[in-house]
mmCIF file of C-alpha atoms in Angstrom:
data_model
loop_
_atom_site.group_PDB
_atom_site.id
_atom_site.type_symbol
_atom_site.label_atom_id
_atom_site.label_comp_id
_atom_site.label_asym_id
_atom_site.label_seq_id
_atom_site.Cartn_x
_atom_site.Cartn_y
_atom_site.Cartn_z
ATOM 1 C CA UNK A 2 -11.993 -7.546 35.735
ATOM 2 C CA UNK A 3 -13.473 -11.087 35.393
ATOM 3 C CA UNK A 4 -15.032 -12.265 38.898
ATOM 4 C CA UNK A 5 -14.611 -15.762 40.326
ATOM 5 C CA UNK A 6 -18.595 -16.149 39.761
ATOM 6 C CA UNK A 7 -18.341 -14.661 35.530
ATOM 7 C CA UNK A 8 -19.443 -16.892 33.026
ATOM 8 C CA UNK A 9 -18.913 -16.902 28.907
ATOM 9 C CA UNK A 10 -22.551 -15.672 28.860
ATOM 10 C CA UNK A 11 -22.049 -13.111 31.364
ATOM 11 C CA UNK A 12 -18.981 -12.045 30.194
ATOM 12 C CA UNK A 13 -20.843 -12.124 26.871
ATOM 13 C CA UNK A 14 -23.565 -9.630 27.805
ATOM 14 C CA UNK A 15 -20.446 -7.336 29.376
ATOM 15 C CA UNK A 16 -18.846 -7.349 26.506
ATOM 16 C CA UNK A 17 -21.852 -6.759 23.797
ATOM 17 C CA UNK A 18 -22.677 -3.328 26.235
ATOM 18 C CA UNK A 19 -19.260 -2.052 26.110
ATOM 19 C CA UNK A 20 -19.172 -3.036 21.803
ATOM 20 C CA UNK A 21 -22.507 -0.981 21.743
ATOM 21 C CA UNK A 22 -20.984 1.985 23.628
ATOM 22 C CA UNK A 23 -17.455 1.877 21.494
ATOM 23 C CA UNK A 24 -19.842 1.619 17.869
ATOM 24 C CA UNK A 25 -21.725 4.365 18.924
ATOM 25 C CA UNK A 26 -18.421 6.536 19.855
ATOM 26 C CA UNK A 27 -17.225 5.383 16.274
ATOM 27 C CA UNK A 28 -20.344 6.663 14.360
ATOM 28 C CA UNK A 29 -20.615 9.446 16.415
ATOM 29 C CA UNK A 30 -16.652 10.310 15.017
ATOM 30 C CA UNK A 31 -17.044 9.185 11.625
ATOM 31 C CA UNK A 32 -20.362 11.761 11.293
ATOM 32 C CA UNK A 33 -17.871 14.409 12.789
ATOM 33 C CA UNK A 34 -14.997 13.424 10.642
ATOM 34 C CA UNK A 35 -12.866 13.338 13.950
ATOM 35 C CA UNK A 36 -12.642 9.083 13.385
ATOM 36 C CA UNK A 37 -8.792 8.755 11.648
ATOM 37 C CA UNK A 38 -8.349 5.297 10.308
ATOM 38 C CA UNK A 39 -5.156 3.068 11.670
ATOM 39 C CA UNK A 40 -3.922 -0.090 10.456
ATOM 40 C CA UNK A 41 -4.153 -2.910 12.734
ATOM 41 C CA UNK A 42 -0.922 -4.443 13.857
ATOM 42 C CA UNK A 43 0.080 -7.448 12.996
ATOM 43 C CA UNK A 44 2.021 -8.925 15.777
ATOM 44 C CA UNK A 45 0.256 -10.305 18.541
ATOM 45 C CA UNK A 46 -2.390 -11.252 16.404
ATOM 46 C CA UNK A 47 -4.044 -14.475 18.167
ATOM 47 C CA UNK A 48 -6.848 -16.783 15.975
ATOM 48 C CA UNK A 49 -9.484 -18.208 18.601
ATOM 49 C CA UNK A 50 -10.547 -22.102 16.546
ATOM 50 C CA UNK A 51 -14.222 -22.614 17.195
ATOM 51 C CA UNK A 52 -15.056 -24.541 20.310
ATOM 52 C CA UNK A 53 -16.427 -27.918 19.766
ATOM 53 C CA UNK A 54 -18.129 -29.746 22.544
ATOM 54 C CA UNK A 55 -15.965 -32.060 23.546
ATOM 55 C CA UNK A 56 -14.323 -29.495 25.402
ATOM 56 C CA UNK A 57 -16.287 -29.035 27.606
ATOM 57 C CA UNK A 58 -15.986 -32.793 28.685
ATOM 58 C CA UNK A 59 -14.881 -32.730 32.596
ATOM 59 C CA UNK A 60 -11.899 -34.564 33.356
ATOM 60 C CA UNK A 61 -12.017 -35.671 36.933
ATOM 61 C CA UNK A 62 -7.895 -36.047 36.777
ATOM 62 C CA UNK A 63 -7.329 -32.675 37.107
ATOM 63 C CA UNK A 64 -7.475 -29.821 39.458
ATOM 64 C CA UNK A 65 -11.298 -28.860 41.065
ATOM 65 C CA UNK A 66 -9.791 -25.125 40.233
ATOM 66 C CA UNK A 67 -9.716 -26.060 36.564
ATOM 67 C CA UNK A 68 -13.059 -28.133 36.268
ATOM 68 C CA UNK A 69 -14.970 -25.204 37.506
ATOM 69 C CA UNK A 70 -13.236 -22.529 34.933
ATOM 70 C CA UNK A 71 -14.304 -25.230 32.350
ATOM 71 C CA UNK A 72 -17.543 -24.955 33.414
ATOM 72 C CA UNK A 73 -18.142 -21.171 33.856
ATOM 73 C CA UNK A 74 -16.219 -20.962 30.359
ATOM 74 C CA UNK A 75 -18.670 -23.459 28.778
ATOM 75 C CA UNK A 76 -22.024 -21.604 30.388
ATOM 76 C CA UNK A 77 -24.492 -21.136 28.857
ATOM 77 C CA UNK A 78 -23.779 -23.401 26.012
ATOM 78 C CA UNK A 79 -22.593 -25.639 24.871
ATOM 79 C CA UNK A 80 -21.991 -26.338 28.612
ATOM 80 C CA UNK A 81 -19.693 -28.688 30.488
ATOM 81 C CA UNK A 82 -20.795 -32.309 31.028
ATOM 82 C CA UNK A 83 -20.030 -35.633 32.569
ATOM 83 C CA UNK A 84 -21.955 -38.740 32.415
ATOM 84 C CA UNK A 85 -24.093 -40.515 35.393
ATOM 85 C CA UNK A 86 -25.817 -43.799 34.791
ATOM 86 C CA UNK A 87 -24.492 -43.827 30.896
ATOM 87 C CA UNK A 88 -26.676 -40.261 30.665
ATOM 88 C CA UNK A 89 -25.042 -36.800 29.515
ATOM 89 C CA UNK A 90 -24.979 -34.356 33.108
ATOM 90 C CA UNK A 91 -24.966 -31.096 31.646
ATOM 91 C CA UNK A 92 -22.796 -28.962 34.840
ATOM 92 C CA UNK A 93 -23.802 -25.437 34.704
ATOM 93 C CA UNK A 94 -22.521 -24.193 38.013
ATOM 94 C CA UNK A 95 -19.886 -25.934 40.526
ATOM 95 C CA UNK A 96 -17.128 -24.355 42.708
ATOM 96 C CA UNK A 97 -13.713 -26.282 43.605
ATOM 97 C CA UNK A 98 -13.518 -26.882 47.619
ATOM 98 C CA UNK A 99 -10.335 -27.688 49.112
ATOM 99 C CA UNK A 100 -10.231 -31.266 50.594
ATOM 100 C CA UNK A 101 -7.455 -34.152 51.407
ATOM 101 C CA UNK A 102 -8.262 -36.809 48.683
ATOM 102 C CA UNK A 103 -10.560 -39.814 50.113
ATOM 103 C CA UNK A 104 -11.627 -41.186 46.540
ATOM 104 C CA UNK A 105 -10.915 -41.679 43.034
ATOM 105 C CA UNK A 106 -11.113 -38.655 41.012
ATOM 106 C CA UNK A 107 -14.510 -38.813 39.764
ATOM 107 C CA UNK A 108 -16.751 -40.626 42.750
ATOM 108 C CA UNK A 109 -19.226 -38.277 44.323
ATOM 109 C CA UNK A 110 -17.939 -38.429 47.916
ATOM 110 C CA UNK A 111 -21.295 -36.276 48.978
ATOM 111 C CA UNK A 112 -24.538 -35.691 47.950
ATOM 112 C CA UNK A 113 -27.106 -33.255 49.767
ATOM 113 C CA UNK A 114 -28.737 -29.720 50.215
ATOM 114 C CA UNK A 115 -25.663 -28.182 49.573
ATOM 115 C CA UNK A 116 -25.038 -29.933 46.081
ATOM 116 C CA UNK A 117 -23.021 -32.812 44.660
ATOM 117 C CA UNK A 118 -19.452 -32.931 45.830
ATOM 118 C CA UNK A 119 -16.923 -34.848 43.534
ATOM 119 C CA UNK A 120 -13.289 -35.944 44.235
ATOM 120 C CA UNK A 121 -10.957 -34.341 41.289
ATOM 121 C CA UNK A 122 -7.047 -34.665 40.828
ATOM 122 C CA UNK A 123 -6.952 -31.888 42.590
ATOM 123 C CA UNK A 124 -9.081 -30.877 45.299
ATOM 124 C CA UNK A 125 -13.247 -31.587 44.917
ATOM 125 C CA UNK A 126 -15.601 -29.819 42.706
ATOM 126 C CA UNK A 127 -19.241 -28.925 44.371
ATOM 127 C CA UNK A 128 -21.755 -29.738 41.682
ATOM 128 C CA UNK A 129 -24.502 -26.851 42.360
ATOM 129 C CA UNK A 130 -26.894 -26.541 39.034
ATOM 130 C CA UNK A 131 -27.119 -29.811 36.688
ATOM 131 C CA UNK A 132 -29.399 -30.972 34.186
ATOM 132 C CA UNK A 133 -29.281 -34.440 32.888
ATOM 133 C CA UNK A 134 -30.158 -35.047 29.106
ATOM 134 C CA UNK A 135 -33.722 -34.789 27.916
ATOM 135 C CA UNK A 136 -34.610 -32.859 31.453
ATOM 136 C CA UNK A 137 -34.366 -29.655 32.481
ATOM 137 C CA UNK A 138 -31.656 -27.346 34.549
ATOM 138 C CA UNK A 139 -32.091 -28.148 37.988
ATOM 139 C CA UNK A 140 -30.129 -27.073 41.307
ATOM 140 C CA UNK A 141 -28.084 -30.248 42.137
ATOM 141 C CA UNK A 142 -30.320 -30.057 45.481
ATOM 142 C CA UNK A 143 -33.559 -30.570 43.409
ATOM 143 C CA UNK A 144 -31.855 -33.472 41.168
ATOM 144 C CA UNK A 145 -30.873 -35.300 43.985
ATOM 145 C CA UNK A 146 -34.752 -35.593 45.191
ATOM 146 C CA UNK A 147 -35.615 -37.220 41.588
ATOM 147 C CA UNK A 148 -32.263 -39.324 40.910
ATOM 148 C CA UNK A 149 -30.336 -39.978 44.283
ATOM 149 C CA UNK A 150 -26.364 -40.073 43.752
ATOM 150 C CA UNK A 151 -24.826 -42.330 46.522
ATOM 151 C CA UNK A 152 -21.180 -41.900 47.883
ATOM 152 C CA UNK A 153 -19.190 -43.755 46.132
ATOM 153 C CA UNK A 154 -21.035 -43.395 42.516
ATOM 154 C CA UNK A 155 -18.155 -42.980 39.756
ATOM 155 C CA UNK A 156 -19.492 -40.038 37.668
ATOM 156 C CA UNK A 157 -18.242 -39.809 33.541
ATOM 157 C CA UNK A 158 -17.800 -43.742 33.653
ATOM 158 C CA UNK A 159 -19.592 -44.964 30.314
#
């Protein structure tokens, strides 16, 4: 099962040790001659197009619940992103918080120890890890003490 907290790298790393353990079963059957070769079917077939960054571009219009599967599904890399100040803001971890909607989509409505909290079309999305272009990862706590994000700041603005 995928957990709320999985990531494409994590998921990545799962994956690879299960491949390892399936390729050795394989060899281990095709030195035995017990491996029988079977055609793959061809319905259901699905073709995955290569992910271009762009993608990974939040859209504060919709749901907090969607922003934050964007950005687990865009960790490690290429990663999800925003702009603040006319900057890329690589987002490498956030969670969606349930909340009445007192903003904008896209205005921080909080900023603190506890990260980075942004109004979304649906719900808020706690910024927790960030890194903003030409600097390096940071939790959003850390950020804040180098580049202070006000209430009110409109985040992905140009």
């Amino acid at each position: 099962p995928i957990a709320d907290d999985d990531t494409a790298g994590t998921l990545g790393d799962r994956l690879a040790h299960l491949g390892a353990a399936a390729l050795a079963e394989a060899i281990d059957g095709l030195e035995k001659g017990t491996l029988r070769p079977r055609p793959q079917p061809t319905e259901g077939i699905t073709f995955a197009p290569r992910i271009e960054r762009e993608q990974g571009r939040l859209d504060w219009q919709r749901p907090a619940e969607e922003l934050a599967r964007v950005v687990r599904a865009f960790a490690p890399a290429p990663s999800a992103f925003t702009t603040f100040g006319g900057r890329v803001l690589k987002v490498h971890r956030a969670v969606p918080e349930p909340g009445p909607a007192v903003a904008p989509p896209a205005t921080v409505i909080d900023a603190g120890p506890g990260g980075i909290l942004v109004m979304t079309g649906a719900g808020r999305l706690r910024l927790l890890e960030v890194q903003l272009e030409g600097r390096r990862r940071l939790s959003a706590a850390d950020f804040l003490a180098g580049h202070p994000v006000p209430p009110g700041t409109c985040l992905g603005a140009a």
